[in-house]
PDB file of C-alpha atoms and ligand atoms in Angstrom:
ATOM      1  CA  UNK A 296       0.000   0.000   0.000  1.00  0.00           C
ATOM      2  CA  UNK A 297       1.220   3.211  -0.830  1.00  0.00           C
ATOM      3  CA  UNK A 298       2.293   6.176   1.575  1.00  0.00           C
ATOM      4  CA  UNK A 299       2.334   9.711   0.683  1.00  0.00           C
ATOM      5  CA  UNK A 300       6.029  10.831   1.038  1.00  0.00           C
ATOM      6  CA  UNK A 301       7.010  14.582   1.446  1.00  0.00           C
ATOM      7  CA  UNK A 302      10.734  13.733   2.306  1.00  0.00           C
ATOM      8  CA  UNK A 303      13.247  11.680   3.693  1.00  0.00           C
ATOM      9  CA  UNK A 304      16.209  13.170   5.192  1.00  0.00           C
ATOM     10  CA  UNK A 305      19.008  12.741   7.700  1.00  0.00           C
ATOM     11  CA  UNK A 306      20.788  10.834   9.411  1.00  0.00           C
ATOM     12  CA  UNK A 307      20.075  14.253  12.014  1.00  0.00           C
ATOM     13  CA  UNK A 308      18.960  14.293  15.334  1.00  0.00           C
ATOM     14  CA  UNK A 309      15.804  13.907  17.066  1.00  0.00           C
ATOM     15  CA  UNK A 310      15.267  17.652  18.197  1.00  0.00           C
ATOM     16  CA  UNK A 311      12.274  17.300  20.353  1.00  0.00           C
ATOM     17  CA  UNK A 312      10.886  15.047  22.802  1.00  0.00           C
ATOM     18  CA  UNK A 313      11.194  11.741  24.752  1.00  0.00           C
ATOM     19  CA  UNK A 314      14.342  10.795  22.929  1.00  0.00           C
ATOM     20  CA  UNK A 315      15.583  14.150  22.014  1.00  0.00           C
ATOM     21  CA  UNK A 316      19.430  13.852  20.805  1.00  0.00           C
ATOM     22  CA  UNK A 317      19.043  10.741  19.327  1.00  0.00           C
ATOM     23  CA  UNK A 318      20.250  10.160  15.733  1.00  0.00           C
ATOM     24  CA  UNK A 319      17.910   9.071  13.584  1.00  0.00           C
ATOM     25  CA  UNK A 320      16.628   9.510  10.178  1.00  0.00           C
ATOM     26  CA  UNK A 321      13.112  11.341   9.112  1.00  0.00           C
ATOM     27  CA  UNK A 322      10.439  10.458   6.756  1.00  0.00           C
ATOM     28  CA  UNK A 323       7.904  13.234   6.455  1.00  0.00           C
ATOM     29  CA  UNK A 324       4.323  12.044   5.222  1.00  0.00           C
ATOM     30  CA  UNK A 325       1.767  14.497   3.629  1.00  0.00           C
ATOM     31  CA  UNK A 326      -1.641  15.420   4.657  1.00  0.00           C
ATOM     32  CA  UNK A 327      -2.764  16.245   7.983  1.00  0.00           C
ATOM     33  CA  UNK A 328      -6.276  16.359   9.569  1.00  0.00           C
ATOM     34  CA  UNK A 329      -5.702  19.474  11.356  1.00  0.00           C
ATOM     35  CA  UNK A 330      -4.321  23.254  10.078  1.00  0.00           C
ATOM     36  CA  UNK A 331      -2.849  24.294  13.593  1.00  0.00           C
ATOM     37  CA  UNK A 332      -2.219  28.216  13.270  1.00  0.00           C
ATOM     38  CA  UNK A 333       1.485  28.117  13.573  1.00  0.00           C
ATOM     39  CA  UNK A 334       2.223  24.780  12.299  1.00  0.00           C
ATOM     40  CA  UNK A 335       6.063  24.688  11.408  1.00  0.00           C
ATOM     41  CA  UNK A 336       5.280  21.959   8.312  1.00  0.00           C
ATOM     42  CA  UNK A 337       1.887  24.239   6.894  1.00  0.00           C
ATOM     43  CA  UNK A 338       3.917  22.653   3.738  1.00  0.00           C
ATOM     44  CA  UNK A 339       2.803  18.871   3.927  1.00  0.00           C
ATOM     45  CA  UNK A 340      -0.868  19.704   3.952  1.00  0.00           C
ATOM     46  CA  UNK A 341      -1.813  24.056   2.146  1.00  0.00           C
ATOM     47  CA  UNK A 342      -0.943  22.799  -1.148  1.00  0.00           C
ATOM     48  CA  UNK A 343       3.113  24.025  -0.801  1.00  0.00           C
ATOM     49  CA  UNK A 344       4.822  21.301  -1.504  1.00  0.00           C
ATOM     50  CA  UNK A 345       4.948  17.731  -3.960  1.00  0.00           C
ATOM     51  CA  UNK A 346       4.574  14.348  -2.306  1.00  0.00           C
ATOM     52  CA  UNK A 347       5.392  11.118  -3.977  1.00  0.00           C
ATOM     53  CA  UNK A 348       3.260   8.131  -3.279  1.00  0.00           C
ATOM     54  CA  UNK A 349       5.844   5.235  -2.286  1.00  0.00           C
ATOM     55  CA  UNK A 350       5.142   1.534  -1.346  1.00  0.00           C
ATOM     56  CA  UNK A 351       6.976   0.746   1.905  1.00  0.00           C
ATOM     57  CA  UNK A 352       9.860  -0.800  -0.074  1.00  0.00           C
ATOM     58  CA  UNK A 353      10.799   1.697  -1.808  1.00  0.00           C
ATOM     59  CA  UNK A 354      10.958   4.084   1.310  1.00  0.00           C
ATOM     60  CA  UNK A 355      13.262   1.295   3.016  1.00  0.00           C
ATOM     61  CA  UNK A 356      15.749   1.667  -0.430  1.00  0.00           C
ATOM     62  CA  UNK A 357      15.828   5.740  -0.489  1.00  0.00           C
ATOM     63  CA  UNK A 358      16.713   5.737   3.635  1.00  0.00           C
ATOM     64  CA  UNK A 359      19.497   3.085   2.620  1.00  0.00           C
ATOM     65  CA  UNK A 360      20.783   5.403  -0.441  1.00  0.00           C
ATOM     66  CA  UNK A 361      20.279   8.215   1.820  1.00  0.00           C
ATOM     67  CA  UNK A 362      21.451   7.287   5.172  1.00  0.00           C
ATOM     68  CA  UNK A 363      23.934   4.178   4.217  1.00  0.00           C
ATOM     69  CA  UNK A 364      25.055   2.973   7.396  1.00  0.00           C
ATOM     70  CA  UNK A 365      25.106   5.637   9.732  1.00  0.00           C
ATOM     71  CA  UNK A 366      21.556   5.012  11.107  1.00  0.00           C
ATOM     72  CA  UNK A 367      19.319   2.598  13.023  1.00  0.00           C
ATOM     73  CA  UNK A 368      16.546   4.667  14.160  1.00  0.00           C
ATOM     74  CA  UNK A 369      13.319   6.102  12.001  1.00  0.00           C
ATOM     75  CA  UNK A 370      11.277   8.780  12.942  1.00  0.00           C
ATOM     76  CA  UNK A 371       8.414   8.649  10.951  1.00  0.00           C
ATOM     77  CA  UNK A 372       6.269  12.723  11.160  1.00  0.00           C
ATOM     78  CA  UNK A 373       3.740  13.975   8.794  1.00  0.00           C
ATOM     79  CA  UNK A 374       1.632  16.119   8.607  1.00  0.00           C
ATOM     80  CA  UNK A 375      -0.262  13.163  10.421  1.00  0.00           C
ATOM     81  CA  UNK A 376       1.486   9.843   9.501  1.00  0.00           C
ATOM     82  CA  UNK A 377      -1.501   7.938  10.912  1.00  0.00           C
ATOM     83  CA  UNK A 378      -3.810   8.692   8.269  1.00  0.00           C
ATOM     84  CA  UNK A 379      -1.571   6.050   6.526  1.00  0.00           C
ATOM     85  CA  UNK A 380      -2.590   2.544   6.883  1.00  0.00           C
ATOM     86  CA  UNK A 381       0.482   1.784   4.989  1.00  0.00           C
ATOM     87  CA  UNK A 382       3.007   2.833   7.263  1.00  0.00           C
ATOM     88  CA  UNK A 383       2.453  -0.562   9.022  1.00  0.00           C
ATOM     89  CA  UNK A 384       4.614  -2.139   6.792  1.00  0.00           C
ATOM     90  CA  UNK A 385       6.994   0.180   6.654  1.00  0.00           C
ATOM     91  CA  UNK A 386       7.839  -0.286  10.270  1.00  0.00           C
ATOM     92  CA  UNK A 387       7.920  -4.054   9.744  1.00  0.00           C
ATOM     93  CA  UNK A 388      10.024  -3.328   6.928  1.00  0.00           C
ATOM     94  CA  UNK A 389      12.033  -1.493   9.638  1.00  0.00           C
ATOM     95  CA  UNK A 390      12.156  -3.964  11.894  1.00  0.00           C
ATOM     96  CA  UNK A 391      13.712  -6.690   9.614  1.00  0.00           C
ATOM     97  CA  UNK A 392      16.174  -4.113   9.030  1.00  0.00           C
ATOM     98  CA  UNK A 393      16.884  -3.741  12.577  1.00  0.00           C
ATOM     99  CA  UNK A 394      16.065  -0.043  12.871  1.00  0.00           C
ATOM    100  CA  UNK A 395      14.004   1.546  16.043  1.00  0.00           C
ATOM    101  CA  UNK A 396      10.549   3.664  14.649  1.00  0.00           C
ATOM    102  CA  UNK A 397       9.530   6.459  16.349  1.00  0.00           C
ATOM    103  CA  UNK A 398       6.081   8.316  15.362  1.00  0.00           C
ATOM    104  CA  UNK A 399       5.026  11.954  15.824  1.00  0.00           C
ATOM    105  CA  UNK A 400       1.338  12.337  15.807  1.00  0.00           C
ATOM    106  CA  UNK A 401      -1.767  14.877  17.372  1.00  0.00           C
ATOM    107  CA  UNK A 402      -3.622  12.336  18.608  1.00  0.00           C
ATOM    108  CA  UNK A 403      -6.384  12.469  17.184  1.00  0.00           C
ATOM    109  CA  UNK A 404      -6.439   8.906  14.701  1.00  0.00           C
ATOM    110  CA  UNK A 405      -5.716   5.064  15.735  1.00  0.00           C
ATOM    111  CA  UNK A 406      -3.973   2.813  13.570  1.00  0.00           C
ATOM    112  CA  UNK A 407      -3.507  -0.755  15.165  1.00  0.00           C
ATOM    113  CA  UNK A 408      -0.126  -0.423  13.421  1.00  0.00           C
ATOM    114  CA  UNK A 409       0.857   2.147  16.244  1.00  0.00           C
ATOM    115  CA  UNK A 410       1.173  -0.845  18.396  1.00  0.00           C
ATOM    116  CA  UNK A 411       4.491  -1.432  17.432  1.00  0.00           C
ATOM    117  CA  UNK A 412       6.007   1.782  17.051  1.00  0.00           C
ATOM    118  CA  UNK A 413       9.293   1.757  19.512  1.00  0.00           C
ATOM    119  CA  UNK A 414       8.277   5.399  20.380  1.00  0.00           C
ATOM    120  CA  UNK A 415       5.261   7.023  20.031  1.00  0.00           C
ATOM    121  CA  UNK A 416       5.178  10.771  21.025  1.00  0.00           C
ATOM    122  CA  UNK A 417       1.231  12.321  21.132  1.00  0.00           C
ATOM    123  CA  UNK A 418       1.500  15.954  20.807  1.00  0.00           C
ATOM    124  CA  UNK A 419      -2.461  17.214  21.254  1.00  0.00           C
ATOM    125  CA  UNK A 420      -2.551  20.757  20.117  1.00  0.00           C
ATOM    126  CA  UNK A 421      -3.533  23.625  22.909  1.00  0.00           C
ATOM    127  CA  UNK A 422      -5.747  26.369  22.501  1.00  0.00           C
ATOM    128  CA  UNK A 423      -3.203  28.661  20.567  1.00  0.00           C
ATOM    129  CA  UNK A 424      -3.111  26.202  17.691  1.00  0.00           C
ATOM    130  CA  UNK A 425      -6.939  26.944  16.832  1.00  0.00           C
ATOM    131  CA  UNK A 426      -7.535  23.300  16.675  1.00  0.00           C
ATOM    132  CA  UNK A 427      -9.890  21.531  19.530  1.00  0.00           C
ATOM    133  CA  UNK A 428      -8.663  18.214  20.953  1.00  0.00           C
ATOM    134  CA  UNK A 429     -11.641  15.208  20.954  1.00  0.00           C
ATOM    135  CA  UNK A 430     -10.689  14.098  24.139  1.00  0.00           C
ATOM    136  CA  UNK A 431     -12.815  10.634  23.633  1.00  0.00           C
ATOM    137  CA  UNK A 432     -10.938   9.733  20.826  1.00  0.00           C
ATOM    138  CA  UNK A 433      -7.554  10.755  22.882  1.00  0.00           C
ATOM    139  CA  UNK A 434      -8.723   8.552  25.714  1.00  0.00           C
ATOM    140  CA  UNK A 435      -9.575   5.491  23.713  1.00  0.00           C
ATOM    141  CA  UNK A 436      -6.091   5.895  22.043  1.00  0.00           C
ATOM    142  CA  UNK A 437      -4.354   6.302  25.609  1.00  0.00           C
ATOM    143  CA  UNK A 438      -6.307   3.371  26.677  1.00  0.00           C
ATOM    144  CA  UNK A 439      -5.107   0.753  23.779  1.00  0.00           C
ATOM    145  CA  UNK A 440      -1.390   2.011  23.880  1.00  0.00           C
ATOM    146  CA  UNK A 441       1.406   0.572  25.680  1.00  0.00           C
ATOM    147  CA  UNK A 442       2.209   3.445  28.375  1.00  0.00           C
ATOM    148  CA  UNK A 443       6.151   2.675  27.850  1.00  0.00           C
ATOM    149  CA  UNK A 444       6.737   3.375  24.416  1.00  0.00           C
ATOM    150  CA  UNK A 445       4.211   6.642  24.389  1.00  0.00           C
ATOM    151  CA  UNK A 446       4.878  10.319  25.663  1.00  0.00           C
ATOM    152  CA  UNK A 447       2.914  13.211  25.779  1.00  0.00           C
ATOM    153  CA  UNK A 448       4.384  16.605  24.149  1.00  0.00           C
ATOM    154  CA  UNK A 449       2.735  20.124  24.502  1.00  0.00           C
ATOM    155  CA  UNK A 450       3.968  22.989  22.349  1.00  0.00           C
ATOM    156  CA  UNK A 451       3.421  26.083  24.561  1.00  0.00           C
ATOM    157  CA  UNK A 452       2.780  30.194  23.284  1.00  0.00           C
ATOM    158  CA  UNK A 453       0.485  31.268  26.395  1.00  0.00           C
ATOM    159  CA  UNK A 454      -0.240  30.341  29.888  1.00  0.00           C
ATOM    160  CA  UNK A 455      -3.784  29.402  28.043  1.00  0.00           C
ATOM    161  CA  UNK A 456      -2.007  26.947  26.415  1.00  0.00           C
ATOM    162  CA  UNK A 457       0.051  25.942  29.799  1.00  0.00           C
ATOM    163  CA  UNK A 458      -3.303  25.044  31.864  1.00  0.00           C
ATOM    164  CA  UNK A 459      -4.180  22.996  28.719  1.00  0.00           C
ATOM    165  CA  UNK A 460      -1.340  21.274  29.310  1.00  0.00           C
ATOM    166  CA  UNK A 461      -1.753  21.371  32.987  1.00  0.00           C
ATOM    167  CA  UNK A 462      -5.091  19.410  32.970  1.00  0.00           C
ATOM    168  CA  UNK A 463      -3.496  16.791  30.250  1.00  0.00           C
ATOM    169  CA  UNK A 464      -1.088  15.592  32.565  1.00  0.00           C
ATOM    170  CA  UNK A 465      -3.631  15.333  35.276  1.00  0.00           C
ATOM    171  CA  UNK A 466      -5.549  13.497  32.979  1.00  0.00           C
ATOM    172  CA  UNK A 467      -2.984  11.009  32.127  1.00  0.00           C
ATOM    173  CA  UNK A 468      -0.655  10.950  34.945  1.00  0.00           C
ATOM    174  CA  UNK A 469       1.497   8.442  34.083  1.00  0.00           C
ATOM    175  CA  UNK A 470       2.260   9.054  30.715  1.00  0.00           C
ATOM    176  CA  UNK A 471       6.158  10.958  30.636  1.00  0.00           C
ATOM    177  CA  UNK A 472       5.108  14.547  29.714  1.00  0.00           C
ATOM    178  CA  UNK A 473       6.839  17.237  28.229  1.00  0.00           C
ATOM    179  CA  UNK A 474       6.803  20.811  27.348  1.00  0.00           C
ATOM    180  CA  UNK A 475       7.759  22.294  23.989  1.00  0.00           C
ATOM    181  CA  UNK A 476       9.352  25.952  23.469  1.00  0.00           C
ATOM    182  CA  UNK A 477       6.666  26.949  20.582  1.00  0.00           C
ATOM    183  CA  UNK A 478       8.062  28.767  17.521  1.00  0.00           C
ATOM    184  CA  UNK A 479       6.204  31.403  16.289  1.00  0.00           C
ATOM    185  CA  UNK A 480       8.725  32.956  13.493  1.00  0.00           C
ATOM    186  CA  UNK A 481       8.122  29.857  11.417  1.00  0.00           C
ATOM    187  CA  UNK A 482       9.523  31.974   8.196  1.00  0.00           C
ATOM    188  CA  UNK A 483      12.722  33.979   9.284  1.00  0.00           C
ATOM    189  CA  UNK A 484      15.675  33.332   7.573  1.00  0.00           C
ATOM    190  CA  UNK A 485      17.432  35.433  10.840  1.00  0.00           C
ATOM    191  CA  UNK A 486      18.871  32.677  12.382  1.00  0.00           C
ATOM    192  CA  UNK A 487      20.758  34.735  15.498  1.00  0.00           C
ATOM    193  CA  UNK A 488      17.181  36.264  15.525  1.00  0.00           C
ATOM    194  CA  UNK A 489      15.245  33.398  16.158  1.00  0.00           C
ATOM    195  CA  UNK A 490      17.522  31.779  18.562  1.00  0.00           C
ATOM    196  CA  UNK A 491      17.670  34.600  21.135  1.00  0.00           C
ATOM    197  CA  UNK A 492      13.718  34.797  20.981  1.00  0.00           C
ATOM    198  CA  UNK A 493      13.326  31.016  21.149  1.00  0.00           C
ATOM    199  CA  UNK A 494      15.463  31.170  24.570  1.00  0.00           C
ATOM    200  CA  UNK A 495      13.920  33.980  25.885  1.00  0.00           C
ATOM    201  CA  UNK A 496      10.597  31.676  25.251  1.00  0.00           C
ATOM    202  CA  UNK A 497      12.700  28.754  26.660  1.00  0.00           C
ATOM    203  CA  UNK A 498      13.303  30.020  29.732  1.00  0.00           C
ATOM    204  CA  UNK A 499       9.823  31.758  30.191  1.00  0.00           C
ATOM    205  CA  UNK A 500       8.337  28.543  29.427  1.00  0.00           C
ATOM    206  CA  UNK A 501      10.912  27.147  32.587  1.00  0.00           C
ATOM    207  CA  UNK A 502       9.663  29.427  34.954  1.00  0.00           C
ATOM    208  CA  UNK A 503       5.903  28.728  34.499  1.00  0.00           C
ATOM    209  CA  UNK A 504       7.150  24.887  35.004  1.00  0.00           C
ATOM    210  CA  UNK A 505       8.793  26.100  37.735  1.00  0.00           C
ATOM    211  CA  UNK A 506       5.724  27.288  39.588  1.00  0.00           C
ATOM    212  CA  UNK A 507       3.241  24.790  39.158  1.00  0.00           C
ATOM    213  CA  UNK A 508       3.002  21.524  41.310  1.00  0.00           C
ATOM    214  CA  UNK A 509       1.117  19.768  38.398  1.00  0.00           C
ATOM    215  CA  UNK A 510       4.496  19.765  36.575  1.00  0.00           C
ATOM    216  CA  UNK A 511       6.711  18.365  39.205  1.00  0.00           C
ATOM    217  CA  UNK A 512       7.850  15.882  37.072  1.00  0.00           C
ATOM    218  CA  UNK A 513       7.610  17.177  33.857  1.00  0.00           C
ATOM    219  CA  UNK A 514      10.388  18.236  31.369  1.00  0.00           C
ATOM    220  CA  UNK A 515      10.912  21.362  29.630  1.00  0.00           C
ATOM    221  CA  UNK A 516      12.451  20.851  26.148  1.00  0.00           C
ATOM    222  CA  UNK A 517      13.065  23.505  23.433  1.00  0.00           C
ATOM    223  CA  UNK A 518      13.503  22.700  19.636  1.00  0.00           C
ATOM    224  CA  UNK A 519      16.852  21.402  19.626  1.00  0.00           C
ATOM    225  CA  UNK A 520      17.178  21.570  15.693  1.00  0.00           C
ATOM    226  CA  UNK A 521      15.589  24.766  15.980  1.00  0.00           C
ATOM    227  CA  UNK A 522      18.571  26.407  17.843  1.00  0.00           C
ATOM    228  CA  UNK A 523      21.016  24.733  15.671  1.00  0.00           C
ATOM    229  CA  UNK A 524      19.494  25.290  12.196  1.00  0.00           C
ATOM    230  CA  UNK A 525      16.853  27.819  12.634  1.00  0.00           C
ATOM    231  CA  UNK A 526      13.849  27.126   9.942  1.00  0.00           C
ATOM    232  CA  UNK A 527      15.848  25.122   7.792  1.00  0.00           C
ATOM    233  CA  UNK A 528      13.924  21.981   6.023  1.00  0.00           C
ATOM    234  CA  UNK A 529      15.368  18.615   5.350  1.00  0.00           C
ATOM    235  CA  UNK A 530      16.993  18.884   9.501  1.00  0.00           C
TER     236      UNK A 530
HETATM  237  C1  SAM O 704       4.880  19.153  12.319  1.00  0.00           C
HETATM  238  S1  SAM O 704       4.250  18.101  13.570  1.00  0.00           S
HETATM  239  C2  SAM O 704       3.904  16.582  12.690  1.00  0.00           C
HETATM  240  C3  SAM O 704       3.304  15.493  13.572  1.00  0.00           C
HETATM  241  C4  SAM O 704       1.874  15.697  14.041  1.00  0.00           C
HETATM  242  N1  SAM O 704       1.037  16.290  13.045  1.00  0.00           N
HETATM  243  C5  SAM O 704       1.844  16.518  15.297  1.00  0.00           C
HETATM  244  O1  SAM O 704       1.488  17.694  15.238  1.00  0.00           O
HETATM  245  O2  SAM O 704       2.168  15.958  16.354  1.00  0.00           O
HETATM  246  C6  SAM O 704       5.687  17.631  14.555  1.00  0.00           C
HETATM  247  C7  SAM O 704       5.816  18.329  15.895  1.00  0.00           C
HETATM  248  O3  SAM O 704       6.100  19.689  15.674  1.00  0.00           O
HETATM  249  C8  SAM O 704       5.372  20.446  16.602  1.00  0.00           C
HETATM  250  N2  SAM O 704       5.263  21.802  16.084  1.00  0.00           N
HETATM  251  C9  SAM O 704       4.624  22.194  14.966  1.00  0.00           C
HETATM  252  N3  SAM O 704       4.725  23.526  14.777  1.00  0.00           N
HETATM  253  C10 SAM O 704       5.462  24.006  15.804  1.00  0.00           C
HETATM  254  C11 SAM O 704       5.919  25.301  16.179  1.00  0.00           C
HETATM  255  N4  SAM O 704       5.618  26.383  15.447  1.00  0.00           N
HETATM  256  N5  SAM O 704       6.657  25.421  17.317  1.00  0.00           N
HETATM  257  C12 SAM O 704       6.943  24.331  18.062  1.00  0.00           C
HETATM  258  N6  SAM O 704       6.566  23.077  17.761  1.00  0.00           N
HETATM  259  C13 SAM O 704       5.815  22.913  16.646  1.00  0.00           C
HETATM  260  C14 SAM O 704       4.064  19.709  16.702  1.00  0.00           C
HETATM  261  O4  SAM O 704       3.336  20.039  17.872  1.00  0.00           O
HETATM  262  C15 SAM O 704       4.552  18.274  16.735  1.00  0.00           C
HETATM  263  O5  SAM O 704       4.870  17.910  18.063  1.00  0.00           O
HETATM  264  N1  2KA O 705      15.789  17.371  13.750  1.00  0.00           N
HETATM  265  C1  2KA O 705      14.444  17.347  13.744  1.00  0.00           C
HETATM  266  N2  2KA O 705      13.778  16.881  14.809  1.00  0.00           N
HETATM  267  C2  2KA O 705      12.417  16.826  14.744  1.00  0.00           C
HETATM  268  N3  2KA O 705      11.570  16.344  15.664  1.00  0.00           N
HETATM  269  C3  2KA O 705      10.314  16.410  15.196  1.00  0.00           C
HETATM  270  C4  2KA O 705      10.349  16.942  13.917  1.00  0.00           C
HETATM  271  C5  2KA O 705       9.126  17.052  13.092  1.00  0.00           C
HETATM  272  O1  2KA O 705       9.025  17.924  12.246  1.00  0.00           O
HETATM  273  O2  2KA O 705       8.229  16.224  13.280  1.00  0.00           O
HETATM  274  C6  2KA O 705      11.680  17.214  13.619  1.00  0.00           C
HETATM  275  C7  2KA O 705      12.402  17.740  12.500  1.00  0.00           C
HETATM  276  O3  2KA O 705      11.863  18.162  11.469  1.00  0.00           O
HETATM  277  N4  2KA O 705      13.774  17.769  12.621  1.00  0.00           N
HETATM  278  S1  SF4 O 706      -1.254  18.510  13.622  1.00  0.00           S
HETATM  279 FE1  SF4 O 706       0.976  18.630  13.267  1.00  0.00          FE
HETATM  280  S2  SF4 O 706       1.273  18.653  11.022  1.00  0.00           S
HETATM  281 FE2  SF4 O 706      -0.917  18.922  11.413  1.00  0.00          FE
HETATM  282  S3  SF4 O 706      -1.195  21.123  11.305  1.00  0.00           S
HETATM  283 FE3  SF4 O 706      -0.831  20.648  13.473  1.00  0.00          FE
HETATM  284  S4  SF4 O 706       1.392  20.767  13.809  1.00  0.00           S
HETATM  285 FE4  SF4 O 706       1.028  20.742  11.601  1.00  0.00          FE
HETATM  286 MG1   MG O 707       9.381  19.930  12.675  1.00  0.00          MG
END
């Protein structure tokens, strides 16, 4: 079955999340059921940019060409790579290869194929995003996945968005939950720019955290690739 393919690129590093630093390559799927105000990939799903439909082989032979040997970890991102039924056999694909698969999704789709994703990192969008979260969908979803290979991640522009995030973790307390330094200059080419207002956010974004016994145990994260390669594509 075929799967949508914006891009593939690395071998880079994972820049956000529950396994943040870790080298890995990307394959970028198009479409997405949401249009989140300040989404940093508007490109896989307004009509930007040129997917190619791929069977899962054919992925596994352009990460080999890309990445050769310097890779054994996947991170598959979208747009929303669970709208793709196919994408379960790329990760079995994967798998015979040896590789880890990580998947970056909203939350808001199940695929039984999620089941054996190494790590799965649910990012429900917060108030500033314009998009509304159908928390029975998220629960049923929380409720069929394996709690160790799934973390929650909250991209943060407002305290609005911070008591979103607030009640999330209450409502799934034992998911590993983290906080996201949101980008807001998703088009600046001004790289010193953009770094000095993403750590300003960074450590605003700390001392909310800081205050708040909700988030005792959560961690604050900023866009690692962000900081490094300001709004380049294809890192
Ligand atoms: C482009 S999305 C693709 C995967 C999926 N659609 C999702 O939103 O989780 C990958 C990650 O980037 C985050 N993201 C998107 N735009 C952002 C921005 N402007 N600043 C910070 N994080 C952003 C999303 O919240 C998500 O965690
Ligand atoms: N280096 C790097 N890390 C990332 N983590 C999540 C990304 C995404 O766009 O889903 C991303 C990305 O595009 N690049
Ligand atoms: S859900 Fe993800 S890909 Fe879709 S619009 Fe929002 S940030 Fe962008
Ligand atoms: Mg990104």
């Amino acid at each position: 079955m075929k799967i949508p393919v914006m891009e593939i690129f690395g071998p880079t590093i994972q820049g956000e999340g529950m396994v943040m630093g870790q080298k890995t390559m990307f394959v970028r799927t198009a479409g997405c059921d949401y249009s989140c105000s300040w989404c940093d990939s508007k490109f896989t799903w307004d009509g930007t940019g040129k997917s190619t439909a791929m069977q899962p082989e054919e992925i596994i032979q352009e990460l080999k060409r890309s990445g050769q040997q310097f890779f054994s970890h996947v991170t598959i991102s979208g747009g929303n790579p669970v709208l793709h039924k196919g994408i379960g056999e790329l990760i079995r694909l994967c798998h015979v290869q040896g590789w880890k698969v990580a998947v970056e999704t909203q939350g808001s789709f199940w695929q039984d194929w999620l089941l054996a994703v190494d790590d799965i990192t649910l990012s429900p969008k917060p108030p500033s995003s314009g998009m509304k979260t159908d928390f029975n969908k998220l629960d049923a979803i929380m409720g069929k996945l394996d709690e160790a290979n799934a973390s929650l991640k909250i991209v943060i522009f407002d305290e609005t968005d911070f008591t979103f995030a607030e009640q999330l973790h209450m409502r799934y307390p034992s998911v590993p939950f983290f906080l996201q330094v949101g980008n807001s200059d998703t088009a600046t080419t001004d790289d010193a720019h953009l770094v000095s207002v993403l750590l300003r956010q960074y450590e605003w974004l700390i001392d909310l955290t800081a205050c708040s016994s909700v988030m005792n145990d959560a961690k604050v994260l900023p866009q690692l690739h962000a900081l490094v390669w300001g709004n380049k594509r294809g890192v």
